Coordinates of C-alpha atoms in Angstrom, one line a residue:
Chain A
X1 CA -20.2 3.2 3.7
X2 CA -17.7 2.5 1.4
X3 CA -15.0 0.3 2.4
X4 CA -12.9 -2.5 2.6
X5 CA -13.2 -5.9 4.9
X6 CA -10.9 -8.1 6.3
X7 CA -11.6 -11.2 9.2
X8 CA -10.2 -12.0 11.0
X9 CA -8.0 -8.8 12.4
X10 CA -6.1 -11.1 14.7
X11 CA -5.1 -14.6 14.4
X12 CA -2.7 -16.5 16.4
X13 CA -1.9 -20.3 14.8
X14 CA 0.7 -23.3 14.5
X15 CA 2.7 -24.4 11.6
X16 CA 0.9 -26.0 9.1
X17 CA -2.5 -25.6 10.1
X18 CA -4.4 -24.3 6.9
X19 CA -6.4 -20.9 7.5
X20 CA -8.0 -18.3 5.1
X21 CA -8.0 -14.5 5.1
X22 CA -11.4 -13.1 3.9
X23 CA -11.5 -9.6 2.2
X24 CA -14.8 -7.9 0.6
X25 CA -15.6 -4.8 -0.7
X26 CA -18.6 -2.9 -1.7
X27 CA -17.6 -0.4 -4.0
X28 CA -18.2 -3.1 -7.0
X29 CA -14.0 -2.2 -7.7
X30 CA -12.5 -4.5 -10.8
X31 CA -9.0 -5.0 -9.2
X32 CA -8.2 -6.4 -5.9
X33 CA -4.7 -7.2 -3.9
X34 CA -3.0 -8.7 -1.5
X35 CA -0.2 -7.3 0.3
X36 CA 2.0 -8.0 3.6
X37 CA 3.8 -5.1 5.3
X38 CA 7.2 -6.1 7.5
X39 CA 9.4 -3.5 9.2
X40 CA 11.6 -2.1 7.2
X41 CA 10.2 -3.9 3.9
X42 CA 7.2 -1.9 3.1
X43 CA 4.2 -3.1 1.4
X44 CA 5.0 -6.3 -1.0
X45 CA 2.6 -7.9 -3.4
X46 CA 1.1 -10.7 -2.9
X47 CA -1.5 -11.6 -5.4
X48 CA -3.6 -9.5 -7.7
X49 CA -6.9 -9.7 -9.3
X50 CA -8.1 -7.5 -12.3
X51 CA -11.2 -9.5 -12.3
X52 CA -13.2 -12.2 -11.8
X53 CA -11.3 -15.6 -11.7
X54 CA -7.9 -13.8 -13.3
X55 CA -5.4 -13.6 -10.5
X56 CA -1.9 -13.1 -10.8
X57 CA 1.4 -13.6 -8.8
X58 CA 2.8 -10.4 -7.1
X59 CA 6.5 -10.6 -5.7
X60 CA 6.1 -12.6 -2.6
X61 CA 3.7 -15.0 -3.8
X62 CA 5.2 -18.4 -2.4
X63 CA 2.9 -19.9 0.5
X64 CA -0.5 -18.5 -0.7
X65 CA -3.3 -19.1 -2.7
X66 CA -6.0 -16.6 -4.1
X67 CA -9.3 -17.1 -6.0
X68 CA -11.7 -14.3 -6.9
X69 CA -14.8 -16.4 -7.9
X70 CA -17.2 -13.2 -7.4
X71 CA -16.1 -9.7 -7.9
X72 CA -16.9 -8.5 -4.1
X73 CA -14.5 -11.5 -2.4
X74 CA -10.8 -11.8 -2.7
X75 CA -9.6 -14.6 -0.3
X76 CA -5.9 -15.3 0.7
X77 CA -5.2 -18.9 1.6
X78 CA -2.9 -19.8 3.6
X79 CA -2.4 -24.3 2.7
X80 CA 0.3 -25.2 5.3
X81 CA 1.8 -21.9 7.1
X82 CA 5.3 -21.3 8.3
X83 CA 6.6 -18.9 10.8
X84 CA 8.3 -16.9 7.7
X85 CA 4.3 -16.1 6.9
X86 CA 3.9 -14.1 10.5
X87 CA 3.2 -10.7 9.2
X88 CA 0.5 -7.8 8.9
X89 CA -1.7 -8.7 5.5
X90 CA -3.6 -6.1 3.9
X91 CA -6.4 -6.5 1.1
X92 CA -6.8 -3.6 -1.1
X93 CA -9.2 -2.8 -3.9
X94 CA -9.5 0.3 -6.8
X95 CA -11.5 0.6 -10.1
X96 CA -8.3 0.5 -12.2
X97 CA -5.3 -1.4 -11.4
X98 CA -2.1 1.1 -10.9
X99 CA -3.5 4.3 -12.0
X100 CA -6.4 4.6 -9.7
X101 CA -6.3 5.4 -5.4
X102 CA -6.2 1.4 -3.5
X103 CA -8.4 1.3 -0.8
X104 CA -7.3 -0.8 1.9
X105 CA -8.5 -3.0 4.7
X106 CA -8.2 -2.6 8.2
X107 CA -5.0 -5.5 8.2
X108 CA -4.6 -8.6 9.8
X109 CA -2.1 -9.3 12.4
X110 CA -1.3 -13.5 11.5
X111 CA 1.0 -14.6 14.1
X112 CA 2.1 -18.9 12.9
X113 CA 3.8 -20.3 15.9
Chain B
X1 CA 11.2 -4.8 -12.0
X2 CA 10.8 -1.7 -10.2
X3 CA 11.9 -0.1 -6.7
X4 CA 11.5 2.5 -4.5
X5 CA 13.9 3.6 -2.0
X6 CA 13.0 6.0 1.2
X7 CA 16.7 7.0 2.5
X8 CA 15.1 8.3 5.9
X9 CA 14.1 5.3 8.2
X10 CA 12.8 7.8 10.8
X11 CA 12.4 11.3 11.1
X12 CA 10.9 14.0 13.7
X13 CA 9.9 17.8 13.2
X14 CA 8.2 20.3 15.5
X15 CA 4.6 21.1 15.5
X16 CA 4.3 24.0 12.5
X17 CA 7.0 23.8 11.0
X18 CA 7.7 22.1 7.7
X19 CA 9.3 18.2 6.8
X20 CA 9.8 16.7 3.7
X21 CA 10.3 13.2 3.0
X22 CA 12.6 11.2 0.3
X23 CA 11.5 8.9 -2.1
X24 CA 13.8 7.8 -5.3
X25 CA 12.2 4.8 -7.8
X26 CA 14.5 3.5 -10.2
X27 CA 12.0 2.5 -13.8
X28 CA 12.4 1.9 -17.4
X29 CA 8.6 2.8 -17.5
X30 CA 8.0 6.5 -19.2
X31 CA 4.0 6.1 -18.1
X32 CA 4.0 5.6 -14.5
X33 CA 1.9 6.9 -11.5
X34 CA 3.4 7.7 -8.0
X35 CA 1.7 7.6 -4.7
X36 CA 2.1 9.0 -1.2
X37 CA 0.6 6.7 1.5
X38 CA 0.0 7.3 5.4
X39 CA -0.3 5.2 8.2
X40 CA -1.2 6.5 11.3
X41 CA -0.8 3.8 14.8
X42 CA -4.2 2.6 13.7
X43 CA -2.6 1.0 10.9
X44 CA -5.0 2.1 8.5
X45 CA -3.2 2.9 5.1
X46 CA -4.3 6.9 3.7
X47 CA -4.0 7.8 0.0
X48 CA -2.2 11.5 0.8
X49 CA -1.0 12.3 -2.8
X50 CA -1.2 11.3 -5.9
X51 CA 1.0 12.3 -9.2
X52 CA 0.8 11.1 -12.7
X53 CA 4.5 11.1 -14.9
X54 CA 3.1 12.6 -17.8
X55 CA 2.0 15.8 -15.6
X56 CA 4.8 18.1 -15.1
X57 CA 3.0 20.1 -12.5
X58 CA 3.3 18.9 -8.8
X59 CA 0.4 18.0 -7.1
X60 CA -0.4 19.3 -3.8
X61 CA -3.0 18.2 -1.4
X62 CA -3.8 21.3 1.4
X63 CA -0.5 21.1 3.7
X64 CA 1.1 18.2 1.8
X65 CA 2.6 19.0 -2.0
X66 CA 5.2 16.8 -3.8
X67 CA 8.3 18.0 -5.5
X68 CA 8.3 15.7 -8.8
X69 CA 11.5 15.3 -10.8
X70 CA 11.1 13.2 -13.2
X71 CA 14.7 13.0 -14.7
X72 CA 16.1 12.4 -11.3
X73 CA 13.5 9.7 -10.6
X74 CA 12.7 11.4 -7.4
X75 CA 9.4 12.1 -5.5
X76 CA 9.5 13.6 -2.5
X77 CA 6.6 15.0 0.1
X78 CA 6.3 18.2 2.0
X79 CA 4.8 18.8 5.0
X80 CA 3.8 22.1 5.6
X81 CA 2.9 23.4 9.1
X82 CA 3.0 19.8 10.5
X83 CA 0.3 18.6 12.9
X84 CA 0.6 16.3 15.7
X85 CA -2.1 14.3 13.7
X86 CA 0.8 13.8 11.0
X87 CA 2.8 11.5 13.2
X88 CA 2.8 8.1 11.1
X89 CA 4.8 5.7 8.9
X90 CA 5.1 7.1 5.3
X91 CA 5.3 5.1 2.4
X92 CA 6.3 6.2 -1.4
X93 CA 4.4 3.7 -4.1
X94 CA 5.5 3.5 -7.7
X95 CA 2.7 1.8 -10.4
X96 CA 3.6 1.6 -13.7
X97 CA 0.4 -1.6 -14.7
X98 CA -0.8 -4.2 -12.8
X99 CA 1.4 -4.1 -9.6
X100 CA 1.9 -1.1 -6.6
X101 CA 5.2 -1.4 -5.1
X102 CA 6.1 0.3 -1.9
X103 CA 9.3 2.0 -0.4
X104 CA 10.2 0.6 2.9
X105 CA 8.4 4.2 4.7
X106 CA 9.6 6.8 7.3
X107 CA 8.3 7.0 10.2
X108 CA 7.4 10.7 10.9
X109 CA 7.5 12.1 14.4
X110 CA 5.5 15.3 15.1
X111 CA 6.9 16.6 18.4
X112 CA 4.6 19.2 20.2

């Protein structure tokens, strides 16, 4: 089945406690995202990927890190996290960047104390 | 940059009948694609609709079509003979390269 991953779905944590997002997908898709979704905001970008190790900043990117050392993985990294970060992340992933449908991940609900 | 504005935080309609929801983008861009997104209380986010600029002709999906005026920067979705299933937040998205950004949704009520 085609689809996108995220783990974990839930995660409760303290301020500055480092913790990663994992996201894979198996439709072998060029571009991957991150995005975090808070009421009344919408979806916002967090990084990007067109590629293999070529990431770029989105509009919120301050707080995370990315890396996309194979095409299937995406991580988001979270080095020291603030209560500013509590939000609902979503990975998403499509052949071509912009033009083509994203498919997204089930979200993750990350809750910093 | 780009943005996208949905003027209707939250909205309601009765089982059948027909809703249609506001999305305005403001762009420099002439080659652009706009998006419809759903997402139902499972969170899951739904492609609905799809429309590329260059295309005059609006694209419909079964029950949902768009009305696409490109002059007026405005996308908006219709909902025809609404479902109880179609209670969900709504989202516009704009892409013109590299980077989707979102309107801040409508949350859709179907009442029975």
């Amino acid at each position: 089945e085609a689809q996108v991953t995220q783990n974990p779905r839930y995660l409760i944590t303290v301020t500055g406690k480092k913790l990663t997002v994992t996201c894979s997908q198996n439709m072998n898709h060029e571009y991957m995202s991150w995005y975090r979704q808070d009421p009344g905001l919408g979806l916002r970008q967090i990084y990007y990927s067109m590629n293999v190790e070529v990431t770029d900043k989105g509009d919120v990117p301050e707080g995370y890190k990315v890396s996309r050392k194979e095409k299937r993985n995406f991580p988001l990294i979270l080095e020291s996290p603030s209560p500013n970060q509590t939000s609902l992340y979503f990975c998403a992933s499509s052949f071509r960047q912009g033009i083509d449908t994203q498919y997204f991940g089930p979200g993750t609900r990350l809750t910093v104390l | 940059a780009q943005t996208v504005t949905q003027s209707q935080p939250e909205m309601s309609v009765q089982e059948a009948e027909t809703v249609t929801l506001s999305c305005t983008y403001d762009t420099s861009e002439n080659n652009y694609y706009l998006f419809w997104y759903k997402q139902p209380p499972s969170r899951q986010m739904i492609l609905v609709i799809r429309q590329e600029a260059y295309k005059q002709q609006n694209a419909t999906e079964n029950r949902f079509s768009v009305n696409f005026q490109k002059a007026a920067k405005s996308f908006s979705l219709k909902i025809s003979d609404s479902q109880l299933g179609d209670t969900a937040m709504y989202f516009c998205a704009f892409s013109a390269g590299n980077m989707l950004t979102f309107g801040g949704g409508t949350r859709l009520m179907v009442k029975p």
